[in-house]
Coordinates of C-alpha atoms in Angstrom, one line a residue:
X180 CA 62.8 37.5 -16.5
X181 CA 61.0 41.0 -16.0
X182 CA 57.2 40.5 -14.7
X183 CA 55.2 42.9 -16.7
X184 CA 51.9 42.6 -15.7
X185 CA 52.4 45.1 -13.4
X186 CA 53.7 47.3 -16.3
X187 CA 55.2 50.9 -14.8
X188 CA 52.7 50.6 -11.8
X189 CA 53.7 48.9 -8.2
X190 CA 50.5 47.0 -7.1
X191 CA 47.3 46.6 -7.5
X192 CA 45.8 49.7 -6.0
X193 CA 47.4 51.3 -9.0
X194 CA 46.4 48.6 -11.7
X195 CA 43.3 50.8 -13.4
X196 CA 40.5 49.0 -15.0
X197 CA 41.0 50.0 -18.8
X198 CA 37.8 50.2 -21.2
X199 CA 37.5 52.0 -24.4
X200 CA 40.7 53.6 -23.2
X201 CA 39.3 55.3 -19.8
X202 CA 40.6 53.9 -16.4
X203 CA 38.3 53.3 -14.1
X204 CA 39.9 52.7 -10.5
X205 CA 37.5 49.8 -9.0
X206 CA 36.9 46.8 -10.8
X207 CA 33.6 46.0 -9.3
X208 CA 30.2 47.5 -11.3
X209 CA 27.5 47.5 -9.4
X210 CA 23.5 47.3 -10.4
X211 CA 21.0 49.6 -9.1
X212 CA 17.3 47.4 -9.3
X213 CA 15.5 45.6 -5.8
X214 CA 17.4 47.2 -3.0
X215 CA 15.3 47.8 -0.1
X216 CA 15.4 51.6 -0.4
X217 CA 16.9 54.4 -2.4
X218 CA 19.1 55.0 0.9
X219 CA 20.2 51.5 1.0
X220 CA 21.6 51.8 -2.8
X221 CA 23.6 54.9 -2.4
X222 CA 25.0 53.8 1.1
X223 CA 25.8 50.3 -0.8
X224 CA 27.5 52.3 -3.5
X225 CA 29.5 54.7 -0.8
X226 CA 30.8 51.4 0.8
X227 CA 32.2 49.8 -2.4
X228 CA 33.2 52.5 -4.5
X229 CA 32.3 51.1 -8.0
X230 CA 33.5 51.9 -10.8
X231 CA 30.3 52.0 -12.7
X232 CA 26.6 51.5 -11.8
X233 CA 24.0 49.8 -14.4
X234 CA 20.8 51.0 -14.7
X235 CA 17.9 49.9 -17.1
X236 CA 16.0 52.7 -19.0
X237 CA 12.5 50.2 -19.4
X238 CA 12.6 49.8 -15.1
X239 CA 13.4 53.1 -14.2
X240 CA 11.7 55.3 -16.4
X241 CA 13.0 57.9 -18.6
X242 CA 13.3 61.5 -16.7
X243 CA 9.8 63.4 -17.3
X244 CA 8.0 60.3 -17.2
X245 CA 7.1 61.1 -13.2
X246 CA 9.0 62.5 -10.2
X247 CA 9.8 58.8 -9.5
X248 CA 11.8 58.6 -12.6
X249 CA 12.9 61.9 -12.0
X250 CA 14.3 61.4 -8.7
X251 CA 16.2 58.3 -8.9
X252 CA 18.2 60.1 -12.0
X253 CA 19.3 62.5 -9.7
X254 CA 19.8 60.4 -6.9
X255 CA 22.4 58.8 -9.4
X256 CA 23.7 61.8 -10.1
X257 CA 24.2 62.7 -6.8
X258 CA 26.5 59.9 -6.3
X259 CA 29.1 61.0 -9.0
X260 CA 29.6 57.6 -10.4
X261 CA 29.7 57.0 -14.4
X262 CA 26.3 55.5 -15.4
X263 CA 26.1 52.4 -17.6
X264 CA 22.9 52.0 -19.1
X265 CA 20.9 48.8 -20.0
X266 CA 19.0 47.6 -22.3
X267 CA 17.6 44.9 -20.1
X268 CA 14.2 43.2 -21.0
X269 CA 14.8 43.6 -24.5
X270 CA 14.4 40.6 -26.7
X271 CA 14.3 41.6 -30.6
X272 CA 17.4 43.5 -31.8
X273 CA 15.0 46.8 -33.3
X274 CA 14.2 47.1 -29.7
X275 CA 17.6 46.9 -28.1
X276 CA 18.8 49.2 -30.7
X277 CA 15.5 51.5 -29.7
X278 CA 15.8 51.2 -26.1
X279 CA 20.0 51.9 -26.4
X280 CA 19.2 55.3 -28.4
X281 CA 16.9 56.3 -25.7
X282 CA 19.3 55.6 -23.0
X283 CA 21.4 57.6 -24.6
X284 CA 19.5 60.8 -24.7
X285 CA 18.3 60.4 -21.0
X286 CA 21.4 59.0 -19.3
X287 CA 23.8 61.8 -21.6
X288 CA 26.5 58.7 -22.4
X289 CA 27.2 56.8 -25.2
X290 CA 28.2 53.6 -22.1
X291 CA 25.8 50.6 -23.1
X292 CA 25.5 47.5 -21.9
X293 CA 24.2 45.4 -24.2
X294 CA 21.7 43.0 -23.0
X295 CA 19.7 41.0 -25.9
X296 CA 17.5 37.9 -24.3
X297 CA 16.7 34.7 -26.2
X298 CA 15.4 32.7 -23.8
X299 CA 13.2 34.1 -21.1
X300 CA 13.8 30.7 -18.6
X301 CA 17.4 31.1 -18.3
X302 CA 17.9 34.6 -19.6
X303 CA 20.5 33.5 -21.9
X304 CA 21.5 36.0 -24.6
X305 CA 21.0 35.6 -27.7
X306 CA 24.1 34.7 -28.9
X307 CA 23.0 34.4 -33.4
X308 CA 21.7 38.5 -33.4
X309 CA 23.9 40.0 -30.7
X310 CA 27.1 40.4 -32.9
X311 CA 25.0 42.3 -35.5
X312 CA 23.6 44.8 -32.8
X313 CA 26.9 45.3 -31.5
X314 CA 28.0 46.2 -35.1
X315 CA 24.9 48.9 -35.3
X316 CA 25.8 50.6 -32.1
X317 CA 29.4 50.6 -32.6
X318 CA 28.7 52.7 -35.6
X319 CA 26.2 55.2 -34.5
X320 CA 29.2 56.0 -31.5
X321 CA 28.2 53.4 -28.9
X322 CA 31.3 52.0 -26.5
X323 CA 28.9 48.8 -26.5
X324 CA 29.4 46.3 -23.9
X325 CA 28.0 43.1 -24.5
X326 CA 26.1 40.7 -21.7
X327 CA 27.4 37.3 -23.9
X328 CA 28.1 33.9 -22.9
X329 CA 31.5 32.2 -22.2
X330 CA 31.4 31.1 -25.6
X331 CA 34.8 31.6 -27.5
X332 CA 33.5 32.0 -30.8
X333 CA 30.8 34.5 -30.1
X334 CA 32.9 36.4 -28.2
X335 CA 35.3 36.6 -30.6
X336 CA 32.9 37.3 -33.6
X337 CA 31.6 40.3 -30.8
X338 CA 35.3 41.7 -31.1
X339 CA 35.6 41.5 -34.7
X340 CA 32.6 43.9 -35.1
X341 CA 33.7 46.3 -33.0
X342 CA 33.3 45.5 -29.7
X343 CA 36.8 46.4 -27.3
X344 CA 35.5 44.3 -24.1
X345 CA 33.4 41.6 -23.3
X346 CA 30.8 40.9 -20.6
X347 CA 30.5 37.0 -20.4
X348 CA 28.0 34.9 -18.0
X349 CA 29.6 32.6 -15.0
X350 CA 26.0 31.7 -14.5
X351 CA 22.4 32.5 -15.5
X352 CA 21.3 36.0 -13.9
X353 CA 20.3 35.6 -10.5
X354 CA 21.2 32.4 -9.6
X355 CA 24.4 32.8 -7.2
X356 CA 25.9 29.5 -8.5
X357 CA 29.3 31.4 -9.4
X358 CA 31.1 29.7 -12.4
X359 CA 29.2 26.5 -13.7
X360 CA 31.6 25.8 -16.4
X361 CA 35.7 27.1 -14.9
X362 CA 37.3 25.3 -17.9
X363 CA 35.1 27.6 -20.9
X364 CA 36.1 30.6 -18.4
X365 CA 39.8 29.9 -18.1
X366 CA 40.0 29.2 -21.9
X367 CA 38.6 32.6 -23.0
X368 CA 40.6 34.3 -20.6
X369 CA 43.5 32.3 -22.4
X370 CA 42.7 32.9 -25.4
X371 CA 41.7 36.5 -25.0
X372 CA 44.6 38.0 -23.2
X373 CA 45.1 41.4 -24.3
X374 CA 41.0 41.7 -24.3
X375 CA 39.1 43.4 -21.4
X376 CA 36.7 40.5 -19.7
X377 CA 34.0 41.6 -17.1
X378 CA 32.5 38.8 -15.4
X379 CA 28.5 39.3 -15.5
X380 CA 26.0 37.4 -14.1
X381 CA 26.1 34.6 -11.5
X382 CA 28.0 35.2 -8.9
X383 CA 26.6 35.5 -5.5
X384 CA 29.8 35.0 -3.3
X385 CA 32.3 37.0 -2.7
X386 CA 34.3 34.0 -3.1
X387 CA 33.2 33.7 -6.5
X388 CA 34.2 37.1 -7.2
X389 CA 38.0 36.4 -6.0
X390 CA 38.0 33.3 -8.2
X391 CA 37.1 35.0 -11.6
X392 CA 39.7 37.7 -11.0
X393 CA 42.6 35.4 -9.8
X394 CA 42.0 33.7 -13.4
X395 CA 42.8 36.8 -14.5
X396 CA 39.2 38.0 -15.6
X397 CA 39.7 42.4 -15.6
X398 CA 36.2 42.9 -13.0
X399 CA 32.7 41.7 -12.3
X400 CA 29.7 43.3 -12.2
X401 CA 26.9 42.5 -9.8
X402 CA 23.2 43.1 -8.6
X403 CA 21.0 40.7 -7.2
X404 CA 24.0 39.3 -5.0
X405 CA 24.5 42.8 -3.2
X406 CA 20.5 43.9 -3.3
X407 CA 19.1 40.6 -2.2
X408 CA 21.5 40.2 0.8
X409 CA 20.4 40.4 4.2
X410 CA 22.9 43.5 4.8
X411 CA 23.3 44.9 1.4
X412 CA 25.7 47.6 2.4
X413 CA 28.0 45.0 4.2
X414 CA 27.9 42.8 1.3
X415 CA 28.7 45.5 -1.3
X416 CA 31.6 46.1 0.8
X417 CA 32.5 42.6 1.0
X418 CA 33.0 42.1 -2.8
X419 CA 34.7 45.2 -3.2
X420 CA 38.0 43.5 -0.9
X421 CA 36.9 40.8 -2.7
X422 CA 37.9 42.2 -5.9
X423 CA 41.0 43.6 -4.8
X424 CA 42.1 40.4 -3.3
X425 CA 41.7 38.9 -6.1
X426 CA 43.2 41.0 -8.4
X427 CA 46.0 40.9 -5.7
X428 CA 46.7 37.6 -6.3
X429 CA 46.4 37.3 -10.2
X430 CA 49.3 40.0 -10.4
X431 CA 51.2 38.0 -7.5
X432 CA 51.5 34.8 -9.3
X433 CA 50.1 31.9 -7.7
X434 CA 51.6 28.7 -7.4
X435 CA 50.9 25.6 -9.7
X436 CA 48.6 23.2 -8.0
X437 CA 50.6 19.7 -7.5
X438 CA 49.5 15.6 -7.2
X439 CA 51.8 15.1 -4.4
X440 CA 52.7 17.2 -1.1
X441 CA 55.6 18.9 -0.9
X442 CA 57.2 20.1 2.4
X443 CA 57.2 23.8 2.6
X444 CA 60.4 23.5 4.7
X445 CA 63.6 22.0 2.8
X446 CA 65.5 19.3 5.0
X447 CA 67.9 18.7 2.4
X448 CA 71.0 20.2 4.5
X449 CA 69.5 20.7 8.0
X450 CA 71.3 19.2 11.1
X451 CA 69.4 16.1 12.8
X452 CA 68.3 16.5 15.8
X453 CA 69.7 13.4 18.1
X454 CA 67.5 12.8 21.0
X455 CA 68.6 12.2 24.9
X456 CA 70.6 9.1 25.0
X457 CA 71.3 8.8 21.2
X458 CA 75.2 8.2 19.9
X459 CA 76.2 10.7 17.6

């Protein structure tokens, strides 16, 4: 049987990320809010290569607002990486669809991430209006991607409006825990094949970056895991190989976990050793 996940390409360094039908080479996204410095962001990006960095229009300010706003748009610039806006903060679907228009005509991309809270404890989306924002920015031009939960039905209802990949939660922003619930995660993936998944929110490991994308999950994005870090720069480069090996390993094939040991050395067929003194 022919293995096609690798399709015509030979490995994983030439497996491209594919969303709205651009490739991306990295499939690690990287946030740009709380890093110690301006510095420490663009040498954090330098060492992991991302293929996208978020951004949210309400913390940074629009450009004009003030040569702070001003000057971290062109620091982005500077570093020649496609800019995903956010509409983070935004908690009534007027004002996502507000704040996403904006972003628009300050970032110049029709990229959104869609970010629509409905609980401000967890952060959870709000999973009953999200599908019907999605459907509004799909139609004004938007290539919407939506912050959602690991829920199958909502992600599917985000899909049939329009939406061509998925952002879904392995745990509440911020929190590091990685995936609190691996059996919701590894049935979307299931049941989603052929659908781009982007892990968002959660993970604080690296290890829990290698996890979601040996599942088969297509990338993660990240923020508070790289930004909060004692050496941001180190960690940003951590998940990055991270990523890779993980992806790796997905298009490897691993092995089916077992009950009982088996030995990794056949002895069905070997010659005994007799020892000194023994009678053949």
């Amino acid at each position: 049987m022919t293995d096609t996940r690798y399709g015509a390409q030979t490995g994983a360094a030439h497996d491209p990320l594919m969303l709205y039908g651009e490739a991306f080479q990295s499939r690690l996204l990287l946030g740009t809010a709380r890093y110690p410095s301006p510095a420490t962001l663009q040498a954090a990006v330098q060492a992991s290569q991302p293929a996208m960095l978020t951004v949210a229009l309400r913390r940074q300010g629009a450009v004009g607002e003030g040569e702070g706003g001003q000057a971290f748009w062109q620091l982005l610039k500077s570093m020649q990486v496609p800019v995903l806006p956010n509409t983070a903060g935004c908690h009534s679907a007027q004002e996502a669809i507000t704040t996403a228009m904006m972003a628009r005509e300050v970032f110049e991309t029709d990229w959104i991430k869609l970010e629509l809270i409905g609980d401000d404890y967890t952060l959870q989306p709000d999973t009953l209006n999200m599908p019907a924002v999605a459907e509004t920015l799909i139609r004004e031009g938007f290539k919407v991607l939506p912050y959602c939960t690991e829920d199958l039905v909502l992600c599917r209802r985000l899909l049939d409006v329009g939406c061509q990949a998925l952002m879904p939660w392995a745990a509440p922003i911020g929190t590091g825990k990685g995936a609190v619930n691996p059996y919701a995660m590894r049935v979307l993936r299931e049941r989603l094949p052929d659908t781009p998944l982007i892990v968002d929110a959660g993970l604080g490991l690296p290890s829990h970056a290698t996890q979601v994308l040996e599942w088969g999950y297509d990338a993660v994005l990240l923020n508070t895991a790289v930004a909060q870090a004692a050496y941001p720069i180190e960690m940003a480069r951590a998940f990055a190989l991270a990523v890779q090996a993980g992806r790796a390993a997905y298009l490897a094939g691993a092995m089916p976990e077992r009950e009982l040991a088996q030995a990794s050395t056949p002895v069905v067929g070997m010659p005994f050793w007799h020892g000194e003194g023994s009678k053949a």
